[in-house]
Amino acid sequence: GAGVSQSPRYKVAKRGQDVALRCDPISGHVSLFWYQQALGQGPEFLTYFQNEAQLDKSGLPSDRFFAERPEGSVSTLKIQRTQQEDSAVYLCASSATGIAYEQYFGPGTRLTVT
Amino acid sequence: GDSVTQMEGPVTLSEEAFLTINCTYTATGYPSLFWYVQYPGEGLQLLLKATKADDKGSNKGFEATYRKETTSFHLEKGSVQVSDSAVYFCALNKQGAQKLVFGQGTRLTINP
């Protein structure tokens, strides 16, 4: 595809449910990033992959958050036992070079936990 | 820790007005600085960047100068257009790190 795609674009979950958010990076991009953007705030870093290796997960807010990229392409961010404070837009970005400013962002998945 | 602070929005201007959106940062070392823009319904896009002190980034009529002495990277445009209406994010990246650190964003609305 032409850019980073994310699915679903919108997700409503009841508190306590598990959710899985998908990111399809630009083909050939080795680096992949997840960010969380709360309403009215800037994106906050969650985690970073280089190929299939998760090199930095320092931003994951709790052990309920888990990300994977098993084949070095598509990535999934999973949130277990969702809570209201998890409501946010989850952004995925990919990069061919690993240079920070050369990240291309997807449109995001808006998660609402009720 | 590293952080970015932007002027609070929303900012509303008339077409052809002069724009300044203030951005200051806190970081050790020599970070690179960026402005990203998010148009309605679209993903974040890099607007401009500066990778060292006194560099000026520019794109689409927007400019920002990396001022180490004031730890600032203010965004300016001499004459805004309705199509500039968007949310603008200032961000930094520390040398050797992969992640971007964003400010809270400033919503800009330009009225015809």
PDB file of C-alpha atoms in Angstrom:
ATOM      1  CA  GLY A   1       0.000   0.000   0.000  1.00  0.00           C
ATOM      2  CA  ALA A   2       0.888   3.634  -0.272  1.00  0.00           C
ATOM      3  CA  GLY A   3       1.116   4.354   3.419  1.00  0.00           C
ATOM      4  CA  VAL A   4       0.801   2.969   6.909  1.00  0.00           C
ATOM      5  CA  SER A   5      -2.615   1.475   7.512  1.00  0.00           C
ATOM      6  CA  GLN A   6      -4.280   0.645  10.797  1.00  0.00           C
ATOM      7  CA  SER A   7      -7.341  -1.354  11.647  1.00  0.00           C
ATOM      8  CA  PRO A   8      -9.885  -1.029  12.953  1.00  0.00           C
ATOM      9  CA  ARG A   9     -10.160   2.729  12.672  1.00  0.00           C
ATOM     10  CA  TYR A  10     -12.616   2.831  15.568  1.00  0.00           C
ATOM     11  CA  LYS A  11     -13.089   0.374  18.400  1.00  0.00           C
ATOM     12  CA  VAL A  12     -15.513   0.480  21.279  1.00  0.00           C
ATOM     13  CA  ALA A  13     -14.816  -1.955  24.098  1.00  0.00           C
ATOM     14  CA  LYS A  14     -16.532  -2.593  27.389  1.00  0.00           C
ATOM     15  CA  ARG A  15     -14.295  -2.261  30.418  1.00  0.00           C
ATOM     16  CA  GLY A  16     -12.541  -5.532  31.056  1.00  0.00           C
ATOM     17  CA  GLN A  17     -12.533  -6.713  27.432  1.00  0.00           C
ATOM     18  CA  ASP A  18      -9.367  -7.487  25.519  1.00  0.00           C
ATOM     19  CA  VAL A  19      -8.643  -5.640  22.276  1.00  0.00           C
ATOM     20  CA  ALA A  20      -6.167  -6.093  19.421  1.00  0.00           C
ATOM     21  CA  LEU A  21      -5.105  -3.239  17.180  1.00  0.00           C
ATOM     22  CA  ARG A  22      -3.362  -3.918  13.890  1.00  0.00           C
ATOM     23  CA  CYS A  23      -0.721  -1.940  12.034  1.00  0.00           C
ATOM     24  CA  ASP A  24       0.412  -2.577   8.452  1.00  0.00           C
ATOM     25  CA  PRO A  25       3.609  -0.604   7.869  1.00  0.00           C
ATOM     26  CA  ILE A  26       4.903   0.604   4.553  1.00  0.00           C
ATOM     27  CA  SER A  27       6.380  -2.346   2.701  1.00  0.00           C
ATOM     28  CA  GLY A  28      10.059  -2.774   3.437  1.00  0.00           C
ATOM     29  CA  HIS A  29      10.143  -0.507   6.457  1.00  0.00           C
ATOM     30  CA  VAL A  30      12.240  -2.138   9.153  1.00  0.00           C
ATOM     31  CA  SER A  31      11.331   0.138  12.042  1.00  0.00           C
ATOM     32  CA  LEU A  32       7.867   0.311  13.587  1.00  0.00           C
ATOM     33  CA  PHE A  33       6.606   2.485  16.426  1.00  0.00           C
ATOM     34  CA  TRP A  34       3.445   2.635  18.531  1.00  0.00           C
ATOM     35  CA  TYR A  35       2.256   5.848  20.206  1.00  0.00           C
ATOM     36  CA  GLN A  36      -0.748   6.605  22.411  1.00  0.00           C
ATOM     37  CA  GLN A  37      -2.525   9.939  21.971  1.00  0.00           C
ATOM     38  CA  ALA A  38      -5.011  10.903  24.658  1.00  0.00           C
ATOM     39  CA  LEU A  39      -7.667  13.474  23.822  1.00  0.00           C
ATOM     40  CA  GLY A  40      -6.167  16.941  23.524  1.00  0.00           C
ATOM     41  CA  GLN A  41      -2.626  15.685  24.059  1.00  0.00           C
ATOM     42  CA  GLY A  42       0.358  14.900  21.914  1.00  0.00           C
ATOM     43  CA  PRO A  43       1.345  11.346  21.046  1.00  0.00           C
ATOM     44  CA  GLU A  44       3.319   9.464  23.684  1.00  0.00           C
ATOM     45  CA  PHE A  45       5.758   6.725  22.781  1.00  0.00           C
ATOM     46  CA  LEU A  46       4.789   3.189  23.695  1.00  0.00           C
ATOM     47  CA  THR A  47       7.190   0.811  21.967  1.00  0.00           C
ATOM     48  CA  TYR A  48       9.594   0.333  19.056  1.00  0.00           C
ATOM     49  CA  PHE A  49      10.502  -2.612  16.836  1.00  0.00           C
ATOM     50  CA  GLN A  50      13.355  -3.144  14.474  1.00  0.00           C
ATOM     51  CA  ASN A  51      12.260  -5.978  12.249  1.00  0.00           C
ATOM     52  CA  GLU A  52      10.802  -8.539  14.657  1.00  0.00           C
ATOM     53  CA  ALA A  53      12.865  -7.436  17.646  1.00  0.00           C
ATOM     54  CA  GLN A  54      11.197  -5.231  20.225  1.00  0.00           C
ATOM     55  CA  LEU A  55      14.069  -2.944  21.150  1.00  0.00           C
ATOM     56  CA  ASP A  56      12.273  -0.500  23.430  1.00  0.00           C
ATOM     57  CA  LYS A  57       9.082  -1.020  25.367  1.00  0.00           C
ATOM     58  CA  SER A  58       9.717   1.563  28.013  1.00  0.00           C
ATOM     59  CA  GLY A  59       6.536   3.493  27.205  1.00  0.00           C
ATOM     60  CA  LEU A  60       4.056   0.663  27.720  1.00  0.00           C
ATOM     61  CA  PRO A  61       1.965   1.889  30.664  1.00  0.00           C
ATOM     62  CA  SER A  62       1.314  -1.471  32.292  1.00  0.00           C
ATOM     63  CA  ASP A  63       1.666  -5.187  31.807  1.00  0.00           C
ATOM     64  CA  ARG A  64      -1.811  -5.180  30.287  1.00  0.00           C
ATOM     65  CA  PHE A  65      -0.231  -3.748  27.136  1.00  0.00           C
ATOM     66  CA  PHE A  66       1.596  -6.109  24.817  1.00  0.00           C
ATOM     67  CA  ALA A  67       2.934  -5.598  21.292  1.00  0.00           C
ATOM     68  CA  GLU A  68       4.310  -8.037  18.789  1.00  0.00           C
ATOM     69  CA  ARG A  69       5.695  -8.120  15.270  1.00  0.00           C
ATOM     70  CA  PRO A  70       6.447 -11.785  14.717  1.00  0.00           C
ATOM     71  CA  GLU A  71       7.542 -11.660  11.067  1.00  0.00           C
ATOM     72  CA  GLY A  72       8.996  -8.182  11.016  1.00  0.00           C
ATOM     73  CA  SER A  73       6.083  -6.698   9.096  1.00  0.00           C
ATOM     74  CA  VAL A  74       2.544  -6.422  10.519  1.00  0.00           C
ATOM     75  CA  SER A  75       2.350  -5.505  14.181  1.00  0.00           C
ATOM     76  CA  THR A  76      -0.401  -5.973  16.741  1.00  0.00           C
ATOM     77  CA  LEU A  77      -0.886  -3.988  19.925  1.00  0.00           C
ATOM     78  CA  LYS A  78      -2.942  -5.917  22.439  1.00  0.00           C
ATOM     79  CA  ILE A  79      -4.558  -4.447  25.512  1.00  0.00           C
ATOM     80  CA  GLN A  80      -5.922  -6.858  28.082  1.00  0.00           C
ATOM     81  CA  ARG A  81      -8.700  -6.091  30.557  1.00  0.00           C
ATOM     82  CA  THR A  82      -9.247  -2.620  29.121  1.00  0.00           C
ATOM     83  CA  GLN A  83      -9.898   0.277  31.471  1.00  0.00           C
ATOM     84  CA  GLN A  84     -11.420   3.686  30.834  1.00  0.00           C
ATOM     85  CA  GLU A  85      -8.039   5.396  30.970  1.00  0.00           C
ATOM     86  CA  ASP A  86      -6.999   3.322  27.951  1.00  0.00           C
ATOM     87  CA  SER A  87      -9.362   5.385  25.799  1.00  0.00           C
ATOM     88  CA  ALA A  88      -7.135   7.151  23.281  1.00  0.00           C
ATOM     89  CA  VAL A  89      -6.009   7.154  19.671  1.00  0.00           C
ATOM     90  CA  TYR A  90      -3.279   4.595  19.056  1.00  0.00           C
ATOM     91  CA  LEU A  91      -0.876   5.627  16.328  1.00  0.00           C
ATOM     92  CA  CYS A  92       1.490   3.422  14.416  1.00  0.00           C
ATOM     93  CA  ALA A  93       4.474   4.738  12.471  1.00  0.00           C
ATOM     94  CA  SER A  94       7.073   3.053  10.299  1.00  0.00           C
ATOM     95  CA  SER A  95      10.472   4.027   9.013  1.00  0.00           C
ATOM     96  CA  ALA A  96      12.829   2.652   6.401  1.00  0.00           C
ATOM     97  CA  THR A  97      15.906   4.100   7.960  1.00  0.00           C
ATOM     98  CA  GLY A  98      15.421   4.121  11.701  1.00  0.00           C
ATOM     99  CA  ILE A  99      15.965   7.869  11.644  1.00  0.00           C
ATOM    100  CA  ALA A 100      13.405   9.346  14.035  1.00  0.00           C
ATOM    101  CA  TYR A 101      12.075  12.104  11.820  1.00  0.00           C
ATOM    102  CA  GLU A 102      11.580   9.771   8.908  1.00  0.00           C
ATOM    103  CA  GLN A 103       8.656   8.061  10.600  1.00  0.00           C
ATOM    104  CA  TYR A 104       5.481   7.844   8.522  1.00  0.00           C
ATOM    105  CA  PHE A 105       2.346   7.798  10.616  1.00  0.00           C
ATOM    106  CA  GLY A 106      -0.853   5.882  10.096  1.00  0.00           C
ATOM    107  CA  PRO A 107      -4.320   7.405  10.649  1.00  0.00           C
ATOM    108  CA  GLY A 108      -4.650   5.799  14.064  1.00  0.00           C
ATOM    109  CA  THR A 109      -7.207   3.623  15.841  1.00  0.00           C
ATOM    110  CA  ARG A 110      -9.570   5.443  18.171  1.00  0.00           C
ATOM    111  CA  LEU A 111     -10.298   3.222  21.164  1.00  0.00           C
ATOM    112  CA  THR A 112     -13.189   4.073  23.438  1.00  0.00           C
ATOM    113  CA  VAL A 113     -13.633   2.027  26.611  1.00  0.00           C
ATOM    114  CA  THR A 114     -17.085   2.261  28.146  1.00  0.00           C
TER     115      THR A 114
ATOM    116  CA  GLY B   1      12.971  13.652  31.604  1.00  0.00           C
ATOM    117  CA  ASP B   2      12.808  15.172  28.146  1.00  0.00           C
ATOM    118  CA  SER B   3       9.767  17.292  27.411  1.00  0.00           C
ATOM    119  CA  VAL B   4       8.247  19.752  24.968  1.00  0.00           C
ATOM    120  CA  THR B   5       5.905  22.596  25.883  1.00  0.00           C
ATOM    121  CA  GLN B   6       3.762  24.387  23.301  1.00  0.00           C
ATOM    122  CA  MET B   7       1.609  27.449  23.572  1.00  0.00           C
ATOM    123  CA  GLU B   8      -1.939  26.599  24.487  1.00  0.00           C
ATOM    124  CA  GLY B   9      -4.593  26.648  21.849  1.00  0.00           C
ATOM    125  CA  PRO B  10      -6.857  26.956  20.169  1.00  0.00           C
ATOM    126  CA  VAL B  11      -5.487  29.738  17.998  1.00  0.00           C
ATOM    127  CA  THR B  12      -7.849  31.490  15.613  1.00  0.00           C
ATOM    128  CA  LEU B  13      -6.606  33.910  12.971  1.00  0.00           C
ATOM    129  CA  SER B  14      -7.865  35.588   9.851  1.00  0.00           C
ATOM    130  CA  GLU B  15      -6.468  34.695   6.455  1.00  0.00           C
ATOM    131  CA  GLU B  16      -3.171  36.466   5.645  1.00  0.00           C
ATOM    132  CA  ALA B  17      -2.385  37.079   9.313  1.00  0.00           C
ATOM    133  CA  PHE B  18       1.068  36.407  10.781  1.00  0.00           C
ATOM    134  CA  LEU B  19       1.374  33.197  12.778  1.00  0.00           C
ATOM    135  CA  THR B  20       3.609  32.304  15.704  1.00  0.00           C
ATOM    136  CA  ILE B  21       3.224  29.112  17.718  1.00  0.00           C
ATOM    137  CA  ASN B  22       5.679  28.958  20.604  1.00  0.00           C
ATOM    138  CA  CYS B  23       7.579  25.826  21.492  1.00  0.00           C
ATOM    139  CA  THR B  24      10.199  25.286  24.188  1.00  0.00           C
ATOM    140  CA  TYR B  25      11.944  22.090  25.156  1.00  0.00           C
ATOM    141  CA  THR B  26      13.836  20.440  27.982  1.00  0.00           C
ATOM    142  CA  ALA B  27      16.412  17.839  27.076  1.00  0.00           C
ATOM    143  CA  THR B  28      19.975  16.851  27.824  1.00  0.00           C
ATOM    144  CA  GLY B  29      22.465  16.921  25.017  1.00  0.00           C
ATOM    145  CA  TYR B  30      21.635  18.134  21.539  1.00  0.00           C
ATOM    146  CA  PRO B  31      18.236  16.942  20.367  1.00  0.00           C
ATOM    147  CA  SER B  32      16.814  17.336  16.896  1.00  0.00           C
ATOM    148  CA  LEU B  33      13.636  19.404  16.725  1.00  0.00           C
ATOM    149  CA  PHE B  34      10.558  19.029  14.538  1.00  0.00           C
ATOM    150  CA  TRP B  35       7.166  20.403  13.736  1.00  0.00           C
ATOM    151  CA  TYR B  36       4.471  17.939  12.721  1.00  0.00           C
ATOM    152  CA  VAL B  37       1.047  18.812  11.344  1.00  0.00           C
ATOM    153  CA  GLN B  38      -2.198  16.855  11.522  1.00  0.00           C
ATOM    154  CA  TYR B  39      -4.839  17.940   9.037  1.00  0.00           C
ATOM    155  CA  PRO B  40      -8.441  16.949   9.740  1.00  0.00           C
ATOM    156  CA  GLY B  41      -8.940  13.243   9.102  1.00  0.00           C
ATOM    157  CA  GLU B  42      -5.298  12.613   8.221  1.00  0.00           C
ATOM    158  CA  GLY B  43      -2.235  11.163   9.932  1.00  0.00           C
ATOM    159  CA  LEU B  44       0.648  13.153  11.387  1.00  0.00           C
ATOM    160  CA  GLN B  45       3.019  14.562   8.777  1.00  0.00           C
ATOM    161  CA  LEU B  46       6.472  16.034   9.222  1.00  0.00           C
ATOM    162  CA  LEU B  47       6.316  19.752   8.414  1.00  0.00           C
ATOM    163  CA  LEU B  48       9.910  20.800   9.046  1.00  0.00           C
ATOM    164  CA  LYS B  49      12.983  19.901  11.039  1.00  0.00           C
ATOM    165  CA  ALA B  50      16.255  21.276  12.427  1.00  0.00           C
ATOM    166  CA  THR B  51      19.008  18.995  13.625  1.00  0.00           C
ATOM    167  CA  LYS B  52      21.471  21.417  15.221  1.00  0.00           C
ATOM    168  CA  ALA B  53      21.595  24.790  16.907  1.00  0.00           C
ATOM    169  CA  ASP B  54      20.904  27.823  14.692  1.00  0.00           C
ATOM    170  CA  ASP B  55      19.509  25.635  11.898  1.00  0.00           C
ATOM    171  CA  LYS B  56      16.354  26.968  10.279  1.00  0.00           C
ATOM    172  CA  GLY B  57      13.808  24.481   9.048  1.00  0.00           C
ATOM    173  CA  SER B  58      11.324  25.603   6.406  1.00  0.00           C
ATOM    174  CA  ASN B  59       8.503  24.156   4.342  1.00  0.00           C
ATOM    175  CA  LYS B  60       5.257  25.418   2.757  1.00  0.00           C
ATOM    176  CA  GLY B  61       5.989  28.951   3.951  1.00  0.00           C
ATOM    177  CA  PHE B  62       6.497  27.863   7.555  1.00  0.00           C
ATOM    178  CA  GLU B  63       9.806  28.440   9.329  1.00  0.00           C
ATOM    179  CA  ALA B  64      11.331  27.595  12.700  1.00  0.00           C
ATOM    180  CA  THR B  65      14.833  28.290  14.041  1.00  0.00           C
ATOM    181  CA  TYR B  66      16.584  26.051  16.567  1.00  0.00           C
ATOM    182  CA  ARG B  67      17.612  28.386  19.413  1.00  0.00           C
ATOM    183  CA  LYS B  68      19.760  26.545  21.916  1.00  0.00           C
ATOM    184  CA  GLU B  69      20.252  29.557  24.175  1.00  0.00           C
ATOM    185  CA  THR B  70      16.504  29.862  24.764  1.00  0.00           C
ATOM    186  CA  THR B  71      15.720  26.143  24.195  1.00  0.00           C
ATOM    187  CA  SER B  72      13.053  27.190  21.706  1.00  0.00           C
ATOM    188  CA  PHE B  73      11.785  26.252  18.254  1.00  0.00           C
ATOM    189  CA  HIS B  74       8.925  28.633  17.496  1.00  0.00           C
ATOM    190  CA  LEU B  75       6.877  28.064  14.349  1.00  0.00           C
ATOM    191  CA  GLU B  76       6.165  31.097  12.144  1.00  0.00           C
ATOM    192  CA  LYS B  77       4.381  31.873   8.901  1.00  0.00           C
ATOM    193  CA  GLY B  78       4.071  35.291   7.383  1.00  0.00           C
ATOM    194  CA  SER B  79       0.638  34.923   5.781  1.00  0.00           C
ATOM    195  CA  VAL B  80      -1.627  32.031   6.740  1.00  0.00           C
ATOM    196  CA  GLN B  81      -4.282  30.463   4.542  1.00  0.00           C
ATOM    197  CA  VAL B  82      -7.525  28.676   5.351  1.00  0.00           C
ATOM    198  CA  SER B  83      -5.831  25.443   4.267  1.00  0.00           C
ATOM    199  CA  ASP B  84      -3.334  25.801   7.136  1.00  0.00           C
ATOM    200  CA  SER B  85      -6.087  24.966   9.620  1.00  0.00           C
ATOM    201  CA  ALA B  86      -4.811  21.904  11.472  1.00  0.00           C
ATOM    202  CA  VAL B  87      -3.237  20.749  14.722  1.00  0.00           C
ATOM    203  CA  TYR B  88       0.496  21.477  15.011  1.00  0.00           C
ATOM    204  CA  PHE B  89       2.849  19.451  17.208  1.00  0.00           C
ATOM    205  CA  CYS B  90       6.364  20.371  18.250  1.00  0.00           C
ATOM    206  CA  ALA B  91       8.598  17.360  18.904  1.00  0.00           C
ATOM    207  CA  LEU B  92      12.148  16.391  19.747  1.00  0.00           C
ATOM    208  CA  ASN B  93      14.346  13.397  19.249  1.00  0.00           C
ATOM    209  CA  LYS B  94      17.424  12.819  21.332  1.00  0.00           C
ATOM    210  CA  GLN B  95      20.601  11.795  19.604  1.00  0.00           C
ATOM    211  CA  GLY B  96      20.832   8.041  19.422  1.00  0.00           C
ATOM    212  CA  ALA B  97      17.220   7.503  20.447  1.00  0.00           C
ATOM    213  CA  GLN B  98      14.471   6.314  18.148  1.00  0.00           C
ATOM    214  CA  LYS B  99      11.393   7.751  19.758  1.00  0.00           C
ATOM    215  CA  LEU B 100       9.867  11.171  19.285  1.00  0.00           C
ATOM    216  CA  VAL B 101       8.763  13.259  22.268  1.00  0.00           C
ATOM    217  CA  PHE B 102       5.787  15.475  21.408  1.00  0.00           C
ATOM    218  CA  GLY B 103       4.249  18.589  22.846  1.00  0.00           C
ATOM    219  CA  GLN B 104       0.528  18.685  23.552  1.00  0.00           C
ATOM    220  CA  GLY B 105      -0.398  20.198  20.190  1.00  0.00           C
ATOM    221  CA  THR B 106      -1.887  23.548  19.158  1.00  0.00           C
ATOM    222  CA  ARG B 107      -5.111  23.662  17.169  1.00  0.00           C
ATOM    223  CA  LEU B 108      -5.024  26.412  14.534  1.00  0.00           C
ATOM    224  CA  THR B 109      -8.125  27.682  12.762  1.00  0.00           C
ATOM    225  CA  ILE B 110      -7.879  30.180   9.934  1.00  0.00           C
ATOM    226  CA  ASN B 111     -11.015  32.084   9.002  1.00  0.00           C
ATOM    227  CA  PRO B 112     -11.517  33.487   5.500  1.00  0.00           C
TER     228      PRO B 112
END
